[in-house]
CSV table of C-alpha atoms in Angstrom, one decimal:
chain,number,residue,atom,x,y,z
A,662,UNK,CA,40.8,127.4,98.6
A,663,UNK,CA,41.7,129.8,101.4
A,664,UNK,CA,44.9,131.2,99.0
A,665,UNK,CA,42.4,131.9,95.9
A,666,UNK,CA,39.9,133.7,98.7
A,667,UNK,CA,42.9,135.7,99.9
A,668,UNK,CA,44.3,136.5,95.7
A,669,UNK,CA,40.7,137.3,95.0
A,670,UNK,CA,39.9,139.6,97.7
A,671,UNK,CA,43.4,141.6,97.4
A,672,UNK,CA,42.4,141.7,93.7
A,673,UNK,CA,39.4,143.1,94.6
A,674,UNK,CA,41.2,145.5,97.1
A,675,UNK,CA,43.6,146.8,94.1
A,676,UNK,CA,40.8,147.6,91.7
A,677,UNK,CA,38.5,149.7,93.7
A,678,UNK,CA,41.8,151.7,94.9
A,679,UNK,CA,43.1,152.2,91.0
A,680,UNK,CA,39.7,153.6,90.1
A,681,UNK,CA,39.1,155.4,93.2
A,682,UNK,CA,42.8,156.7,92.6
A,683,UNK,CA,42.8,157.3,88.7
A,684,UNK,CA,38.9,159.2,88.9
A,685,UNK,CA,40.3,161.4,91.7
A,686,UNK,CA,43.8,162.3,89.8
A,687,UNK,CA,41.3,163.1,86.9
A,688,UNK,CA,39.6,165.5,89.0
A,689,UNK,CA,41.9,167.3,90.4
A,690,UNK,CA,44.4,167.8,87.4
A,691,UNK,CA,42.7,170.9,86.1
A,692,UNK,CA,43.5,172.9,89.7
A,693,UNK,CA,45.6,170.8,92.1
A,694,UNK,CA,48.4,169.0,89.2
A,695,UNK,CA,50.3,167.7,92.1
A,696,UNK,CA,48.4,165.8,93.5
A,697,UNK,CA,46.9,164.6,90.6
A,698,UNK,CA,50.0,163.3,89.9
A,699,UNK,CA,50.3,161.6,92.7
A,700,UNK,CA,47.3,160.0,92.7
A,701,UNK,CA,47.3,158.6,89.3
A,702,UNK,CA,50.7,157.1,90.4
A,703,UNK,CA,48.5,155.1,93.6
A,704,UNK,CA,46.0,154.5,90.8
A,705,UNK,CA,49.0,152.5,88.4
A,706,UNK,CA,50.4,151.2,91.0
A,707,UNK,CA,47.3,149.3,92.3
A,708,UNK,CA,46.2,148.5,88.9
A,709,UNK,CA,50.0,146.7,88.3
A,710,UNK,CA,49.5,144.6,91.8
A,711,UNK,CA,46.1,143.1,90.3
A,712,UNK,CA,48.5,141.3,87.8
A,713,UNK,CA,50.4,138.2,89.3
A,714,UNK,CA,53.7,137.9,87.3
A,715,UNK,CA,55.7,135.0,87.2
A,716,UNK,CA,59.1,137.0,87.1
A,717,UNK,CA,60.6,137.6,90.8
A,718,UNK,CA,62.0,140.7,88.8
A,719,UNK,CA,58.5,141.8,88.0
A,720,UNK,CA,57.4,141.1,91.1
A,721,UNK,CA,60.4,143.6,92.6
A,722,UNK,CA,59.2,146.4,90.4
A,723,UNK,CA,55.7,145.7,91.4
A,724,UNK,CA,56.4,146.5,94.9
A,725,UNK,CA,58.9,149.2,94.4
A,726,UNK,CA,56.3,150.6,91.8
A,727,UNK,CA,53.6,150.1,95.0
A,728,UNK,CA,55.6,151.9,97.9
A,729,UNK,CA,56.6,154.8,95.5
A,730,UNK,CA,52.8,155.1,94.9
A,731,UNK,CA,52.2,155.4,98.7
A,732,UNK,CA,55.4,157.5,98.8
A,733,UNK,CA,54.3,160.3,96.5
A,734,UNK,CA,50.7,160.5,96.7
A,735,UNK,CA,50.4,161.8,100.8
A,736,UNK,CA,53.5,163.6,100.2
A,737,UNK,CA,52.2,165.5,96.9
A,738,UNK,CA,48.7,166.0,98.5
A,739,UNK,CA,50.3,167.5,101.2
A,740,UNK,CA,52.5,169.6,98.9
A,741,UNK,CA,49.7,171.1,97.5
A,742,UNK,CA,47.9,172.1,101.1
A,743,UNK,CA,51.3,174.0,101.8
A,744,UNK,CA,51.5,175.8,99.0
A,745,UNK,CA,48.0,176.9,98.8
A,746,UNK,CA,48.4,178.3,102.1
A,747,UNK,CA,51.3,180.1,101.2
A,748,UNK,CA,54.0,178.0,102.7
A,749,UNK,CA,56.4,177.5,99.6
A,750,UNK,CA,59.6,176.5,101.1
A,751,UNK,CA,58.2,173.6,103.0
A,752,UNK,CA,56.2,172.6,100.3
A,753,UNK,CA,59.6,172.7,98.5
A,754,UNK,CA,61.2,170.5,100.8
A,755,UNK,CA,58.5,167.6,101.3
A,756,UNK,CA,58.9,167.8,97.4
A,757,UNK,CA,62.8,167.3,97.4
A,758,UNK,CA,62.6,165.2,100.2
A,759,UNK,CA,60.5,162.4,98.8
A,760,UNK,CA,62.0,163.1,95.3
A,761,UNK,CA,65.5,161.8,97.8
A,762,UNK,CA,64.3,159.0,98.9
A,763,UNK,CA,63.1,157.5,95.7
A,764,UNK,CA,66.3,158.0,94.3
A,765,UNK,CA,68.5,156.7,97.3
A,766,UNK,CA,66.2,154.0,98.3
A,767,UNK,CA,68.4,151.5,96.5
A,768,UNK,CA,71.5,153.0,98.4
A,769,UNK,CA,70.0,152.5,102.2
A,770,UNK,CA,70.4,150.0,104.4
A,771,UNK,CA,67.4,148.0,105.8
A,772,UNK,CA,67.3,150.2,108.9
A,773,UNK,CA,67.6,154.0,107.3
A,774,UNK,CA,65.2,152.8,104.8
A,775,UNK,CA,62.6,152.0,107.2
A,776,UNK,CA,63.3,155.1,109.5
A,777,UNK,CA,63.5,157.3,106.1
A,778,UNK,CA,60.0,156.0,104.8
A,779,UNK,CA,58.5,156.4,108.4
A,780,UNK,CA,59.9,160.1,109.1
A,781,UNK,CA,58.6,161.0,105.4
A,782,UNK,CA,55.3,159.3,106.2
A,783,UNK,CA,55.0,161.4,109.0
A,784,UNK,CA,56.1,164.6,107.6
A,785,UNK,CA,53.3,164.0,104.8
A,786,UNK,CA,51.3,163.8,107.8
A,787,UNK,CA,52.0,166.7,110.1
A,788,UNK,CA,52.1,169.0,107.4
A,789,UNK,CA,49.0,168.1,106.0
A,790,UNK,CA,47.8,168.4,109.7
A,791,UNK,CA,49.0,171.6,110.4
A,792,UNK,CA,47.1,173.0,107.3
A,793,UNK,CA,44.0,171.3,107.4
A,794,UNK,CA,43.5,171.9,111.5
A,795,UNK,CA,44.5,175.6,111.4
A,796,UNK,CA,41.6,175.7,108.0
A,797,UNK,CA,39.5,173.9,109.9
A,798,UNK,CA,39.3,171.0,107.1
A,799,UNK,CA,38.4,167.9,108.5
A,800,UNK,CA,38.3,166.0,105.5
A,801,UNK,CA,41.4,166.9,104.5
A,802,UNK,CA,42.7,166.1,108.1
A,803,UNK,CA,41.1,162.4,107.4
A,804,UNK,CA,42.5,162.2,103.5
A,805,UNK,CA,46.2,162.8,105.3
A,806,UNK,CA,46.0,160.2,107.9
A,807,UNK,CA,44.4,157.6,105.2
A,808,UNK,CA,47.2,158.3,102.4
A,809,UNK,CA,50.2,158.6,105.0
A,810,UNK,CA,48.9,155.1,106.7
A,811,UNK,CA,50.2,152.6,105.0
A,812,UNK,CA,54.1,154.5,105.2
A,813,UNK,CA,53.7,154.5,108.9
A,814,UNK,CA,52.4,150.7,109.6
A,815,UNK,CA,54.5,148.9,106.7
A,816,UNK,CA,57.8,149.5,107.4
A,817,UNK,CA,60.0,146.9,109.1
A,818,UNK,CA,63.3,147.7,110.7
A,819,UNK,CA,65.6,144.7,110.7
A,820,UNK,CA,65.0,143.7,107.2
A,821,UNK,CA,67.0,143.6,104.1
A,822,UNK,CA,65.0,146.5,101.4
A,823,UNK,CA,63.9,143.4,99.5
A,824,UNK,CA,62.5,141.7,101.6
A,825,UNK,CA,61.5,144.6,102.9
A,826,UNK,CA,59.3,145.4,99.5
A,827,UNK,CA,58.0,141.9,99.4
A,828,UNK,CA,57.4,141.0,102.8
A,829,UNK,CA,54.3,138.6,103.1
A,830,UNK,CA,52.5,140.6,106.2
A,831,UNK,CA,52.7,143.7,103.8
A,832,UNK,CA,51.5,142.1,100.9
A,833,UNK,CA,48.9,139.8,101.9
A,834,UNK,CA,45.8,139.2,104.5
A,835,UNK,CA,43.9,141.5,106.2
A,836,UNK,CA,46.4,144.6,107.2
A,837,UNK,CA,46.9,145.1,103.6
A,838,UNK,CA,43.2,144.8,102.9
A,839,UNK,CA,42.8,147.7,105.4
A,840,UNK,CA,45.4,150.0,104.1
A,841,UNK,CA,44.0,149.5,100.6
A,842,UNK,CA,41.1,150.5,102.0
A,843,UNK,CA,42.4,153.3,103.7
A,844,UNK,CA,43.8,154.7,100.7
A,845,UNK,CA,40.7,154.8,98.8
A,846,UNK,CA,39.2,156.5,101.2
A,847,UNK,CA,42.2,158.7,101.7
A,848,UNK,CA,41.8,159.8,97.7
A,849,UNK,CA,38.6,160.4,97.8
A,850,UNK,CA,38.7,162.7,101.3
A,851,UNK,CA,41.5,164.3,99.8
A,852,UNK,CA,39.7,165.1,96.3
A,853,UNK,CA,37.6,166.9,98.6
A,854,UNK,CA,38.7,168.4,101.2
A,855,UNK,CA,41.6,170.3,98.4
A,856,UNK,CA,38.5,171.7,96.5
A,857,UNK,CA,36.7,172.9,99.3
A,858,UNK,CA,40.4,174.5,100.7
A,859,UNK,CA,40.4,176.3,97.0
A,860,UNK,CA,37.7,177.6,97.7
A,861,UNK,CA,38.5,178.6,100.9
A,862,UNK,CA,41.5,180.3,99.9
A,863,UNK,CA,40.1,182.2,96.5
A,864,UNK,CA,37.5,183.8,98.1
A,865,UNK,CA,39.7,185.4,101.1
A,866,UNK,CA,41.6,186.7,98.2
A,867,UNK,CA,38.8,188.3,96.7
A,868,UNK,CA,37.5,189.6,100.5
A,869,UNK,CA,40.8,191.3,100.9
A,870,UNK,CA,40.8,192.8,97.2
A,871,UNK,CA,37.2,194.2,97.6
C-alpha cells in the first residue's frame, strides 16, 4: 500500500512539472529560445519518469534523460539572463560547459561526476544571481535557486555514475517530491521574471536612443 502511495504521488509530482515545464517553454520560445529549450527538455523528461518501464536499460535512459533535464534547463535560463545583459562570453561558456558535461558524463569517474554536476549547478546559480540581484529581479533570483536545486542536493560523491543516476534517495520519497516541486516553481518564476527582465532591458534601450 505504502509503495503504490509513494508511485502515485511521484506520478503526481512528474505531471504537474511536465505541464508546468512544457506551458512555460511554449511561452517563452517566441523571445527567450534558450530557455525554452531547456524547459521543454525538464518538461520530456518528467513526462518519461511518469512511465515505469520494465527494461533496467530504459530505466538508465530515464534517469540520464532526467539529470540532463535538470542539467540544461538552470543552465540555459541562466544563459539567457547573461546574454540579455550583455555578458556574451560567459553566457558562452555556461553553454559550452554544460554542453561538456553531457558529453563526458559517461567518461567521469563517480567522484568528478558529482563535483562536475555540483560546480555546474552552482555556476547556473551564481550567474543567474549576479544578473537578477544587480536587476533587482527577485523572481528571477527565486526561478535560479528552484531550477539549480536539485543539481546541488542530488549528487553523491562515492558512487559509481549508475548508481549514481538511479539511486533510491534521489528517485523516491519525499526529497524528490520537493525538488519536483521546486522545479515547477522554478519554471514558472523563471517564465516571469525573463519577461519582465525583457522588458527591463528594451526599454533602457529605447531611453538611451531618445
Amino acid at each position: 500500500m505504502a509503495s503504490s502511495v509513494t508511485q502515485w504521488v511521484t506520478s503526481c509530482s512528474n505531471i504537474v512539472l511536465s505541464v508546468t515545464a512544457l506551458c512555460s517553454s511554449y511561452t517563452l520560445f517566441k523571445d527567450h529560445r534558450a530557455p525554452s529549450v531547456g524547459l521543454f527538455l525538464l518538461g520530456l523528461s518528467a513526462a518519461a519518469c511518469v512511465l515505469q518501464p520494465s527494461s533496467s536499460k530504459l530505466i538508465v535512459l530515464q534517469r540520464e534523460a532526467e539529470w540532463a533535464g535538470e542539467l540544461l534547463a538552470p543552465a540555459l535560463v541562466s544563459f539567457d539572463f547573461l546574454w540579455l545583459s550583455q555578458d556574451h562570453n560567459s553566457a558562452h561558456v555556461l553553454l559550452c560547459g554544460s554542453c561538456l558535461l553531457l558529453g563526458l558524463c559517461n567518461w567521469l569517474s563517480a567522484d568528478a561526476f558529482s563535483v562536475m554536476t555540483c560546480c555546474l549547478g552552482l555556476s547556473s546559480l551564481s550567474c543567474c544571481l549576479m544578473v537578477c540581484l544587480f536587476a533587482g529581479n527577485a523572481l528571477g533570483a527565486l526561478g535560479g535557486v528552484a531550477l539549480s536545486l536539485p543539481l546541488l542536493v542530488t549528487p553523491q560523491v562515492g558512487t559509481n555514475t549508475l548508481a549514481l543516476l538511479m539511486s533510491p534517495a534521489a528517485s523516491e520519497g519525499l526529497m524528490k517530491w520537493v525538488l519536483k516541486g521546486a522545479l515547477s516553481i522554478g519554471c514558472w518564476a523563471s517564465t516571469r521574471a525573463l519577461g519582465k527582465f525583457l522588458l527591463d532591458v528594451t526599454d533602457q534601450c529605447n531611453i538611451s536612443i531618445e
